[in-house]
mmCIF file of C-alpha atoms and ligand atoms in Angstrom:
data_model
loop_
_atom_site.group_PDB
_atom_site.id
_atom_site.type_symbol
_atom_site.label_atom_id
_atom_site.label_comp_id
_atom_site.label_asym_id
_atom_site.label_seq_id
_atom_site.Cartn_x
_atom_site.Cartn_y
_atom_site.Cartn_z
ATOM 1 C CA MET Q 216 4.207 -6.492 13.582
ATOM 2 C CA LEU Q 217 5.748 -3.058 13.244
ATOM 3 C CA VAL Q 218 4.332 -0.657 10.639
ATOM 4 C CA LEU Q 219 5.849 2.639 9.522
ATOM 5 C CA GLY Q 220 3.163 5.134 8.441
ATOM 6 C CA ILE Q 221 3.792 7.966 5.966
ATOM 7 C CA GLU Q 222 1.368 10.871 5.447
ATOM 8 C CA SER Q 223 2.078 13.479 2.743
ATOM 9 C CA SER Q 224 -1.272 14.273 1.102
ATOM 10 C CA CYS Q 225 -1.214 18.029 1.640
ATOM 11 C CA ASP Q 226 0.822 20.398 3.787
ATOM 12 C CA GLU Q 227 1.853 18.146 6.666
ATOM 13 C CA THR Q 228 4.562 15.489 6.616
ATOM 14 C CA GLY Q 229 3.652 12.857 9.187
ATOM 15 C CA VAL Q 230 5.640 9.753 10.067
ATOM 16 C CA ALA Q 231 4.763 7.241 12.794
ATOM 17 C CA LEU Q 232 5.436 3.729 14.058
ATOM 18 C CA TYR Q 233 2.561 1.489 15.129
ATOM 19 C CA ASP Q 234 3.093 -1.930 16.643
ATOM 20 C CA THR Q 235 0.170 -4.354 16.556
ATOM 21 C CA GLU Q 236 0.988 -5.545 20.084
ATOM 22 C CA ARG Q 237 2.427 -2.459 21.773
ATOM 23 C CA GLY Q 238 0.380 0.283 20.036
ATOM 24 C CA LEU Q 239 1.751 3.613 18.855
ATOM 25 C CA LEU Q 240 5.499 3.742 19.527
ATOM 26 C CA ALA Q 241 6.433 7.081 17.950
ATOM 27 C CA HIS Q 242 5.116 9.829 15.760
ATOM 28 C CA GLN Q 243 6.677 12.899 14.202
ATOM 29 C CA LEU Q 244 5.097 15.744 12.304
ATOM 30 C CA HIS Q 245 6.296 18.677 10.275
ATOM 31 C CA THR Q 246 3.730 21.281 9.300
ATOM 32 C CA GLN Q 247 4.360 23.496 6.278
ATOM 33 C CA MET Q 248 1.801 26.033 7.462
ATOM 34 C CA ALA Q 249 4.279 28.892 7.920
ATOM 35 C CA MET Q 250 5.735 28.292 4.449
ATOM 36 C CA HIS Q 251 2.343 28.462 2.714
ATOM 37 C CA ALA Q 252 0.982 31.292 4.898
ATOM 38 C CA GLU Q 253 2.993 33.781 2.831
ATOM 39 C CA TYR Q 254 0.915 32.815 -0.234
ATOM 40 C CA GLY Q 255 -2.457 32.611 1.553
ATOM 41 C CA GLY Q 256 -2.894 28.926 0.657
ATOM 42 C CA VAL Q 257 -1.071 25.696 -0.139
ATOM 43 C CA VAL Q 258 1.375 25.946 -3.090
ATOM 44 C CA PRO Q 259 1.470 22.337 -4.400
ATOM 45 C CA GLU Q 260 4.991 22.450 -5.846
ATOM 46 C CA LEU Q 261 6.456 23.835 -2.611
ATOM 47 C CA ALA Q 262 4.521 21.215 -0.640
ATOM 48 C CA SER Q 263 5.967 18.317 -2.696
ATOM 49 C CA ARG Q 264 9.541 19.598 -2.396
ATOM 50 C CA ASP Q 265 9.220 20.065 1.343
ATOM 51 C CA HIS Q 266 7.831 16.538 1.849
ATOM 52 C CA ILE Q 267 10.914 15.170 0.058
ATOM 53 C CA ARG Q 268 13.169 17.149 2.410
ATOM 54 C CA ARG Q 269 11.390 16.010 5.593
ATOM 55 C CA LEU Q 270 10.628 12.325 5.098
ATOM 56 C CA VAL Q 271 14.057 10.842 5.862
ATOM 57 C CA PRO Q 272 14.847 12.929 8.993
ATOM 58 C CA LEU Q 273 11.335 12.412 10.386
ATOM 59 C CA THR Q 274 11.620 8.645 9.881
ATOM 60 C CA GLN Q 275 14.994 8.615 11.609
ATOM 61 C CA SER Q 276 13.583 10.577 14.589
ATOM 62 C CA CYS Q 277 10.704 8.089 14.821
ATOM 63 C CA LEU Q 278 13.050 5.105 14.846
ATOM 64 C CA GLU Q 279 15.167 6.767 17.559
ATOM 65 C CA GLN Q 280 12.073 7.690 19.611
ATOM 66 C CA ALA Q 281 10.882 4.073 19.477
ATOM 67 C CA GLY Q 282 14.359 2.584 19.909
ATOM 68 C CA VAL Q 283 14.046 0.401 16.819
ATOM 69 C CA GLU Q 284 16.008 -0.107 13.569
ATOM 70 C CA TYR Q 285 14.957 -0.051 9.917
ATOM 71 C CA SER Q 286 15.439 -3.825 9.932
ATOM 72 C CA ASP Q 287 12.716 -4.166 12.620
ATOM 73 C CA LEU Q 288 10.028 -2.824 10.253
ATOM 74 C CA ASP Q 289 7.478 -5.333 8.927
ATOM 75 C CA ALA Q 290 5.625 -3.050 6.498
ATOM 76 C CA VAL Q 291 5.366 0.544 5.287
ATOM 77 C CA ALA Q 292 1.931 2.184 4.976
ATOM 78 C CA PHE Q 293 1.500 5.402 2.996
ATOM 79 C CA THR Q 294 -1.311 7.739 1.980
ATOM 80 C CA GLN Q 295 -2.187 6.859 -1.603
ATOM 81 C CA GLY Q 296 -4.924 9.510 -1.923
ATOM 82 C CA PRO Q 297 -6.927 11.658 -2.059
ATOM 83 C CA GLY Q 298 -4.728 14.744 -1.981
ATOM 84 C CA LEU Q 299 -2.286 16.768 -4.052
ATOM 85 C CA GLY Q 300 -0.739 14.600 -6.796
ATOM 86 C CA GLY Q 301 2.877 15.709 -6.310
ATOM 87 C CA ALA Q 302 2.689 15.627 -2.512
ATOM 88 C CA LEU Q 303 1.236 12.103 -2.623
ATOM 89 C CA LEU Q 304 3.974 10.991 -5.026
ATOM 90 C CA ALA Q 305 6.668 12.180 -2.605
ATOM 91 C CA GLY Q 306 5.276 9.898 0.135
ATOM 92 C CA SER Q 307 4.467 7.039 -2.224
ATOM 93 C CA SER Q 308 7.909 6.915 -3.823
ATOM 94 C CA TYR Q 309 9.638 7.165 -0.449
ATOM 95 C CA ALA Q 310 7.471 4.407 1.071
ATOM 96 C CA ASN Q 311 7.982 2.162 -1.955
ATOM 97 C CA ALA Q 312 11.746 2.732 -2.103
ATOM 98 C CA LEU Q 313 12.111 1.973 1.597
ATOM 99 C CA ALA Q 314 9.939 -1.137 1.414
ATOM 100 C CA PHE Q 315 11.815 -2.324 -1.681
ATOM 101 C CA ALA Q 316 15.194 -1.833 0.010
ATOM 102 C CA LEU Q 317 14.042 -3.645 3.163
ATOM 103 C CA ASN Q 318 12.163 -6.292 1.178
ATOM 104 C CA ILE Q 319 8.949 -5.709 3.129
ATOM 105 C CA PRO Q 320 5.400 -4.996 1.867
ATOM 106 C CA VAL Q 321 3.783 -1.593 1.293
ATOM 107 C CA ILE Q 322 0.198 -0.804 2.263
ATOM 108 C CA PRO Q 323 -1.593 1.972 0.343
ATOM 109 C CA ILE Q 324 -4.018 3.824 2.613
ATOM 110 C CA HIS Q 325 -6.998 6.105 1.889
ATOM 111 C CA HIS Q 326 -6.370 9.384 3.721
ATOM 112 C CA LEU Q 327 -9.946 9.609 4.987
ATOM 113 C CA GLU Q 328 -9.849 6.046 6.281
ATOM 114 C CA GLY Q 329 -6.871 7.184 8.333
ATOM 115 C CA HIS Q 330 -8.943 10.043 9.785
ATOM 116 C CA LEU Q 331 -11.946 7.787 10.280
ATOM 117 C CA LEU Q 332 -9.993 5.222 12.288
ATOM 118 C CA SER Q 333 -7.974 7.793 14.269
ATOM 119 C CA PRO Q 334 -10.358 7.742 17.295
ATOM 120 C CA LEU Q 335 -9.282 4.099 17.700
ATOM 121 C CA LEU Q 336 -5.895 5.483 18.761
ATOM 122 C CA SER Q 337 -7.514 6.760 22.001
ATOM 123 C CA GLU Q 338 -7.501 4.793 25.220
ATOM 124 C CA GLU Q 339 -11.287 4.679 25.115
ATOM 125 C CA LYS Q 340 -12.129 3.166 21.727
ATOM 126 C CA PRO Q 341 -15.479 3.311 19.931
ATOM 127 C CA GLU Q 342 -17.186 0.040 19.100
ATOM 128 C CA PHE Q 343 -18.608 -0.814 15.665
ATOM 129 C CA PRO Q 344 -20.993 0.071 14.163
ATOM 130 C CA PHE Q 345 -20.799 3.848 14.283
ATOM 131 C CA VAL Q 346 -21.571 6.980 12.322
ATOM 132 C CA ALA Q 347 -18.411 8.842 11.370
ATOM 133 C CA LEU Q 348 -18.409 12.568 10.762
ATOM 134 C CA LEU Q 349 -15.379 13.437 8.642
ATOM 135 C CA VAL Q 350 -14.814 17.174 8.745
ATOM 136 C CA SER Q 351 -11.575 18.356 7.205
ATOM 137 C CA GLY Q 352 -10.323 21.032 4.831
ATOM 138 C CA GLY Q 353 -11.442 18.960 1.849
ATOM 139 C CA HIS Q 354 -14.374 16.888 3.119
ATOM 140 C CA SER Q 355 -17.574 17.093 5.160
ATOM 141 C CA GLN Q 356 -19.126 13.655 5.109
ATOM 142 C CA PHE Q 357 -21.230 11.373 7.243
ATOM 143 C CA MET Q 358 -20.351 7.691 6.824
ATOM 144 C CA ALA Q 359 -21.940 4.560 8.260
ATOM 145 C CA VAL Q 360 -19.049 2.392 9.489
ATOM 146 C CA ARG Q 361 -19.974 -1.245 10.165
ATOM 147 C CA CYS Q 362 -16.427 -2.544 10.476
ATOM 148 C CA ILE Q 363 -12.957 -1.724 9.160
ATOM 149 C CA GLY Q 364 -13.290 -1.433 5.380
ATOM 150 C CA ASP Q 365 -17.130 -1.254 5.301
ATOM 151 C CA TYR Q 366 -18.044 2.392 4.722
ATOM 152 C CA THR Q 367 -21.326 3.751 3.320
ATOM 153 C CA LEU Q 368 -21.723 7.422 2.473
ATOM 154 C CA LEU Q 369 -24.807 8.847 4.215
ATOM 155 C CA GLY Q 370 -24.445 12.452 3.095
ATOM 156 C CA GLU Q 371 -21.938 15.211 2.425
ATOM 157 C CA SER Q 372 -21.487 18.872 1.646
ATOM 158 C CA VAL Q 373 -22.712 19.759 -1.814
ATOM 159 C CA ASP Q 374 -20.161 22.579 -2.087
ATOM 160 C CA ASP Q 375 -17.434 23.796 0.330
ATOM 161 C CA ALA Q 376 -16.148 21.487 3.058
ATOM 162 C CA ALA Q 377 -16.615 22.783 6.619
ATOM 163 C CA GLY Q 378 -12.854 23.345 7.088
ATOM 164 C CA GLU Q 379 -12.662 25.104 3.734
ATOM 165 C CA ALA Q 380 -15.499 27.424 4.824
ATOM 166 C CA PHE Q 381 -13.650 28.122 8.086
ATOM 167 C CA ASP Q 382 -10.443 28.919 6.179
ATOM 168 C CA LYS Q 383 -12.112 31.078 3.506
ATOM 169 C CA THR Q 384 -14.081 33.016 6.123
ATOM 170 C CA ALA Q 385 -10.927 33.502 8.191
ATOM 171 C CA LYS Q 386 -9.170 34.812 5.073
ATOM 172 C CA LEU Q 387 -11.826 37.392 4.357
ATOM 173 C CA LEU Q 388 -11.571 38.535 7.981
ATOM 174 C CA GLY Q 389 -7.839 39.058 7.403
ATOM 175 C CA LEU Q 390 -6.632 36.109 9.510
ATOM 176 C CA PRO Q 391 -3.482 34.271 8.392
ATOM 177 C CA TYR Q 392 -3.764 30.930 6.563
ATOM 178 C CA PRO Q 393 -5.123 28.405 7.536
ATOM 179 C CA GLY Q 394 -7.381 30.514 9.725
ATOM 180 C CA GLY Q 395 -9.876 27.861 10.909
ATOM 181 C CA ALA Q 396 -8.337 27.342 14.339
ATOM 182 C CA LYS Q 397 -7.668 31.072 14.818
ATOM 183 C CA LEU Q 398 -11.256 31.959 13.859
ATOM 184 C CA SER Q 399 -12.515 29.454 16.396
ATOM 185 C CA GLN Q 400 -10.306 31.017 19.085
ATOM 186 C CA LEU Q 401 -11.631 34.527 18.340
ATOM 187 C CA ALA Q 402 -15.200 33.198 18.449
ATOM 188 C CA LYS Q 403 -14.706 32.650 22.184
ATOM 189 C CA ASP Q 404 -14.733 36.448 22.643
ATOM 190 C CA GLY Q 405 -17.686 37.030 20.316
ATOM 191 C CA ALA Q 406 -21.185 37.939 21.504
ATOM 192 C CA GLU Q 407 -24.023 35.520 20.819
ATOM 193 C CA ASN Q 408 -26.504 36.497 18.065
ATOM 194 C CA ALA Q 409 -24.767 39.803 17.255
ATOM 195 C CA PHE Q 410 -25.170 38.670 13.620
ATOM 196 C CA ASP Q 411 -27.740 36.449 11.974
ATOM 197 C CA PHE Q 412 -26.138 34.115 9.428
ATOM 198 C CA PRO Q 413 -28.084 31.387 7.604
ATOM 199 C CA ARG Q 414 -27.962 27.701 8.553
ATOM 200 C CA PRO Q 415 -28.007 26.287 5.008
ATOM 201 C CA MET Q 416 -29.973 23.041 4.459
ATOM 202 C CA LEU Q 417 -30.622 22.783 8.212
ATOM 203 C CA HIS Q 418 -34.141 21.498 7.623
ATOM 204 C CA SER Q 419 -33.600 19.586 4.379
ATOM 205 C CA PRO Q 420 -34.910 16.022 4.770
ATOM 206 C CA ASP Q 421 -31.509 14.508 3.906
ATOM 207 C CA ILE Q 422 -27.997 14.483 5.359
ATOM 208 C CA GLN Q 423 -26.589 16.841 2.710
ATOM 209 C CA MET Q 424 -24.910 20.087 3.771
ATOM 210 C CA SER Q 425 -23.896 23.348 2.117
ATOM 211 C CA PHE Q 426 -21.439 25.905 3.450
ATOM 212 C CA SER Q 427 -20.672 28.217 0.531
ATOM 213 C CA GLY Q 428 -23.740 30.452 1.086
ATOM 214 C CA LEU Q 429 -22.681 30.978 4.670
ATOM 215 C CA LYS Q 430 -19.314 32.259 3.511
ATOM 216 C CA THR Q 431 -21.107 34.690 1.155
ATOM 217 C CA ALA Q 432 -23.276 35.912 4.057
ATOM 218 C CA VAL Q 433 -20.097 36.677 6.014
ATOM 219 C CA LEU Q 434 -18.646 38.525 3.001
ATOM 220 C CA THR Q 435 -21.768 40.714 2.741
ATOM 221 C CA ALA Q 436 -21.682 41.429 6.488
ATOM 222 C CA VAL Q 437 -17.980 42.315 6.390
ATOM 223 C CA GLN Q 438 -18.505 44.704 3.461
ATOM 224 C CA LYS Q 439 -21.305 46.439 5.365
ATOM 225 C CA VAL Q 440 -19.226 46.747 8.535
ATOM 226 C CA ARG Q 441 -16.310 48.182 6.528
ATOM 227 C CA GLU Q 442 -18.577 50.808 4.938
ATOM 228 C CA GLN Q 443 -19.813 51.830 8.397
ATOM 229 C CA HIS Q 444 -16.340 51.933 10.006
ATOM 230 C CA GLY Q 445 -14.155 53.694 7.440
ATOM 231 C CA GLY Q 446 -12.856 50.508 5.797
ATOM 232 C CA ILE Q 447 -11.995 48.530 8.927
ATOM 233 C CA VAL Q 448 -13.634 45.747 10.897
ATOM 234 C CA PRO Q 449 -13.439 46.605 14.622
ATOM 235 C CA GLU Q 450 -11.972 43.832 16.775
ATOM 236 C CA GLN Q 451 -15.155 43.103 18.739
ATOM 237 C CA THR Q 452 -17.260 43.022 15.554
ATOM 238 C CA ARG Q 453 -14.764 40.606 13.978
ATOM 239 C CA ASN Q 454 -15.064 38.351 17.037
ATOM 240 C CA ASP Q 455 -18.877 38.554 16.861
ATOM 241 C CA ILE Q 456 -18.757 37.480 13.202
ATOM 242 C CA CYS Q 457 -16.445 34.559 14.107
ATOM 243 C CA ARG Q 458 -18.854 33.502 16.849
ATOM 244 C CA GLU Q 459 -21.958 33.564 14.638
ATOM 245 C CA PHE Q 460 -20.169 31.845 11.751
ATOM 246 C CA GLN Q 461 -18.947 29.049 14.026
ATOM 247 C CA ASP Q 462 -22.395 28.722 15.650
ATOM 248 C CA ALA Q 463 -23.998 28.376 12.192
ATOM 249 C CA VAL Q 464 -21.579 25.619 11.064
ATOM 250 C CA VAL Q 465 -21.925 23.766 14.372
ATOM 251 C CA ASP Q 466 -25.758 23.993 14.296
ATOM 252 C CA VAL Q 467 -25.793 22.370 10.839
ATOM 253 C CA LEU Q 468 -23.290 19.637 11.741
ATOM 254 C CA VAL Q 469 -25.163 18.775 14.951
ATOM 255 C CA ALA Q 470 -28.565 18.647 13.198
ATOM 256 C CA LYS Q 471 -27.171 16.404 10.453
ATOM 257 C CA ALA Q 472 -25.408 14.187 12.989
ATOM 258 C CA HIS Q 473 -28.788 13.738 14.709
ATOM 259 C CA LYS Q 474 -30.384 12.752 11.395
ATOM 260 C CA ALA Q 475 -27.550 10.324 10.529
ATOM 261 C CA LEU Q 476 -27.864 8.583 13.909
ATOM 262 C CA LEU Q 477 -31.637 8.489 13.667
ATOM 263 C CA ASP Q 478 -31.576 7.005 10.145
ATOM 264 C CA THR Q 479 -28.952 4.343 10.875
ATOM 265 C CA GLY Q 480 -30.200 3.480 14.358
ATOM 266 C CA PHE Q 481 -26.564 3.657 15.541
ATOM 267 C CA ARG Q 482 -25.914 5.400 18.854
ATOM 268 C CA THR Q 483 -22.166 5.934 18.498
ATOM 269 C CA LEU Q 484 -20.708 8.937 16.702
ATOM 270 C CA VAL Q 485 -17.050 9.272 15.792
ATOM 271 C CA VAL Q 486 -15.750 12.683 14.738
ATOM 272 C CA ALA Q 487 -12.559 12.916 12.715
ATOM 273 C CA GLY Q 488 -10.610 15.433 10.624
ATOM 274 C CA GLY Q 489 -9.213 18.880 11.387
ATOM 275 C CA VAL Q 490 -12.542 20.544 12.258
ATOM 276 C CA GLY Q 491 -12.950 17.840 14.907
ATOM 277 C CA ALA Q 492 -10.491 19.946 16.920
ATOM 278 C CA ASN Q 493 -13.137 22.690 17.143
ATOM 279 C CA TRP Q 494 -14.112 23.327 20.772
ATOM 280 C CA LYS Q 495 -17.688 24.419 20.019
ATOM 281 C CA LEU Q 496 -18.379 21.341 17.905
ATOM 282 C CA ARG Q 497 -16.972 19.118 20.657
ATOM 283 C CA GLU Q 498 -19.163 20.837 23.261
ATOM 284 C CA ALA Q 499 -22.340 20.694 21.173
ATOM 285 C CA LEU Q 500 -21.924 17.061 20.072
ATOM 286 C CA GLY Q 501 -21.069 16.099 23.640
ATOM 287 C CA ARG Q 502 -24.607 17.193 24.610
ATOM 288 C CA LEU Q 503 -26.312 15.461 21.664
ATOM 289 C CA LYS Q 504 -29.308 13.238 22.442
ATOM 290 C CA ILE Q 505 -31.457 11.403 19.913
ATOM 291 C CA GLN Q 506 -35.143 12.125 19.900
ATOM 292 C CA THR Q 507 -37.000 9.347 18.069
ATOM 293 C CA ALA Q 508 -40.477 10.002 16.666
ATOM 294 C CA PRO Q 509 -43.405 9.248 19.006
ATOM 295 C CA ILE Q 510 -45.565 6.221 18.206
ATOM 296 C CA LYS Q 511 -49.309 6.955 18.099
ATOM 297 C CA GLY Q 512 -51.047 6.238 21.375
ATOM 298 C CA GLN Q 513 -47.777 5.816 23.278
ATOM 299 C CA PRO Q 514 -45.965 8.298 25.541
ATOM 300 C CA LYS Q 515 -43.282 10.446 23.924
ATOM 301 C CA PRO Q 516 -40.014 8.438 23.919
ATOM 302 C CA LEU Q 517 -37.232 9.697 26.147
ATOM 303 C CA PRO Q 518 -34.215 11.193 24.361
ATOM 304 C CA GLU Q 519 -31.505 8.558 23.848
ATOM 305 C CA LYS Q 520 -27.885 9.073 24.807
ATOM 306 C CA VAL Q 521 -25.167 9.044 22.153
ATOM 307 C CA LYS Q 522 -21.591 7.997 22.722
ATOM 308 C CA VAL Q 523 -19.388 10.558 20.980
ATOM 309 C CA TYR Q 524 -15.705 9.932 20.312
ATOM 310 C CA PHE Q 525 -13.098 12.403 19.145
ATOM 311 C CA PRO Q 526 -9.543 11.537 18.230
ATOM 312 C CA PRO Q 527 -6.952 12.884 20.656
ATOM 313 C CA MET Q 528 -6.367 16.536 19.617
ATOM 314 C CA GLU Q 529 -2.958 15.805 18.068
ATOM 315 C CA TYR Q 530 -4.471 13.175 15.740
ATOM 316 C CA CYS Q 531 -7.380 15.371 14.581
ATOM 317 C CA THR Q 532 -5.424 17.136 11.873
ATOM 318 C CA ASP Q 533 -3.220 15.296 9.352
ATOM 319 C CA ASN Q 534 -0.666 12.987 10.938
ATOM 320 C CA GLY Q 535 1.323 9.809 10.338
ATOM 321 C CA ALA Q 536 -0.100 7.934 13.344
ATOM 322 C CA MET Q 537 -3.489 7.443 11.690
ATOM 323 C CA ILE Q 538 -1.810 6.080 8.537
ATOM 324 C CA ALA Q 539 0.444 3.698 10.500
ATOM 325 C CA PHE Q 540 -2.620 2.523 12.453
ATOM 326 C CA ALA Q 541 -4.799 2.060 9.348
ATOM 327 C CA GLY Q 542 -1.848 0.195 7.784
ATOM 328 C CA ALA Q 543 -1.591 -2.117 10.783
ATOM 329 C CA MET Q 544 -5.315 -2.863 10.458
ATOM 330 C CA ARG Q 545 -4.760 -3.791 6.823
ATOM 331 C CA LEU Q 546 -1.604 -5.856 7.073
ATOM 332 C CA THR Q 547 -3.371 -8.777 5.468
ATOM 333 C CA ASN Q 548 -3.870 -6.644 2.343
ATOM 334 C CA ALA Q 549 -0.224 -5.635 2.106
ATOM 335 C CA ARG Q 550 1.363 -5.651 -1.345
ATOM 336 C CA GLU Q 551 4.864 -5.966 -2.666
ATOM 337 C CA ALA Q 552 6.695 -2.672 -3.149
ATOM 338 C CA GLY Q 553 6.058 -1.208 -6.593
ATOM 339 C CA SER Q 554 2.496 0.177 -6.301
ATOM 340 C CA PHE Q 555 3.762 3.662 -7.066
ATOM 341 C CA ASN Q 556 0.485 4.972 -8.375
ATOM 342 C CA VAL Q 557 -1.327 7.580 -6.304
ATOM 343 C CA LYS Q 558 -5.036 8.496 -6.342
ATOM 344 C CA PRO Q 559 -5.426 12.269 -5.996
ATOM 345 C CA ARG Q 560 -9.223 11.801 -6.355
ATOM 346 C CA TRP Q 561 -10.496 8.699 -4.545
ATOM 347 C CA LEU Q 562 -13.855 7.993 -2.894
ATOM 348 C CA LEU Q 563 -13.747 6.315 0.507
ATOM 349 C CA THR Q 564 -16.613 4.090 -0.581
ATOM 350 C CA ASP Q 565 -14.403 2.780 -3.419
ATOM 351 C CA ILE Q 566 -11.974 1.029 -1.055
ATOM 352 C CA VAL Q 567 -11.656 -2.631 -2.007
ATOM 353 C CA VAL Q 568 -10.933 -4.969 0.881
ATOM 354 C CA ALA Q 569 -9.511 -8.240 -0.418
HETATM 355 O O1 KG4 F 748 -7.829 17.027 8.446
HETATM 356 P P1 KG4 F 748 -7.007 18.230 8.174
HETATM 357 O O2 KG4 F 748 -5.764 18.452 8.972
HETATM 358 O O3 KG4 F 748 -6.543 18.294 6.694
HETATM 359 C C1 KG4 F 748 -7.327 17.898 5.628
HETATM 360 O O4 KG4 F 748 -7.291 16.674 5.313
HETATM 361 O O5 KG4 F 748 -8.021 18.792 5.107
HETATM 362 O O6 KG4 F 748 -7.993 19.463 8.341
HETATM 363 C C2 KG4 F 748 -7.570 20.771 8.162
HETATM 364 C C3 KG4 F 748 -8.784 21.693 8.307
HETATM 365 C C4 KG4 F 748 -8.456 23.122 7.922
HETATM 366 O O7 KG4 F 748 -9.475 23.605 7.079
HETATM 367 C C5 KG4 F 748 -8.432 23.840 9.271
HETATM 368 O O8 KG4 F 748 -8.780 25.195 9.189
HETATM 369 C C6 KG4 F 748 -9.483 23.070 10.025
HETATM 370 O O9 KG4 F 748 -9.235 21.720 9.667
HETATM 371 N N1 KG4 F 748 -9.342 23.248 11.476
HETATM 372 C C7 KG4 F 748 -10.296 23.817 12.248
HETATM 373 C C8 KG4 F 748 -9.780 23.830 13.567
HETATM 374 N N2 KG4 F 748 -8.534 23.266 13.557
HETATM 375 C C9 KG4 F 748 -8.283 22.912 12.265
HETATM 376 N N3 KG4 F 748 -11.503 24.298 11.933
HETATM 377 C C10 KG4 F 748 -12.252 24.786 12.945
HETATM 378 N N4 KG4 F 748 -11.830 24.849 14.228
HETATM 379 C C11 KG4 F 748 -10.612 24.378 14.582
HETATM 380 N N5 KG4 F 748 -10.222 24.438 15.858
HETATM 381 ZN ZN1 ZN F 749 -6.828 15.213 6.463
#
């Protein structure tokens, strides 16, 4: 069965073809980053218009790349939410029109389910059950995943998402939008402990996180540095700030990942979403071991190994491959074309599997 996947929830148009027997056959992506950079953030109206422009040519490139025809398609999967209303409607109406014309079903997909299942696109696939860490521009969540469609929220950020904190911090350091990846690159040249930023909720007894205070700490530090250096932030100091900021976010995510694994008893962790591309997070989680509590009268238990899976780099950020794949996994729930409605706000735990 051949599924066309359409992603248009924010500022990336992604189109891909996934075959249930042969795997991923093609994927194409257009990022609107340069267009929005001028405005320092995503302009929803521009995003919607650009998705409309890109969807047909990207689909045609995918079909050519895979050497298949429109008539070979068995279903069209699209991101139904969460995301920007207009951007979602561009993808939804295109997917529905195409499915209607070809007389094939459409499969509405939750964007975060796409991210969550994206590590299954790797050669080495995680086995269920696992803890999923979803870290994107809009979400920082730990989910218990028992099988496809069975997701329980373990904890999340009470304010900014990790990616949002990366982007806002990058912005106040004068880096172009969306600065998360750039900030992480500069952190490589930063000195360790040159600054001392808080690790919010690091020791809270739950799996909740908070990143907005960290961003404020960076703002205060930047203001101080500017006062001391005639209004500028010297390059090395900027890199030091990037380093400490990244270390603080990673420390919190690693500590909460430990807690999520400990609480569930699972020993597999799957990391998905844009921040999953972060090199420091990958390094730190790669070293993660679970230390269970000692039982009275018995020797201290040895730390347990964790299997950690990341999606291939190109499927970390928004893409059509994860939507085509999630669609293929849900073929049995396919509907007739006509489910035009989108869900700009939609909890992953509210997915109904028929
Ligand atoms: O999953 P994604 O592409 O889109 C959303 O659904 O939000 O994630 C985008 C987020 C942005 O906030 C971006 O700055 C962040 O992922 N990001 C990174 C890195 N690459 C992308 N954050 C930290 N380090 C990176 N290397
Ligand atoms: Zn995303």
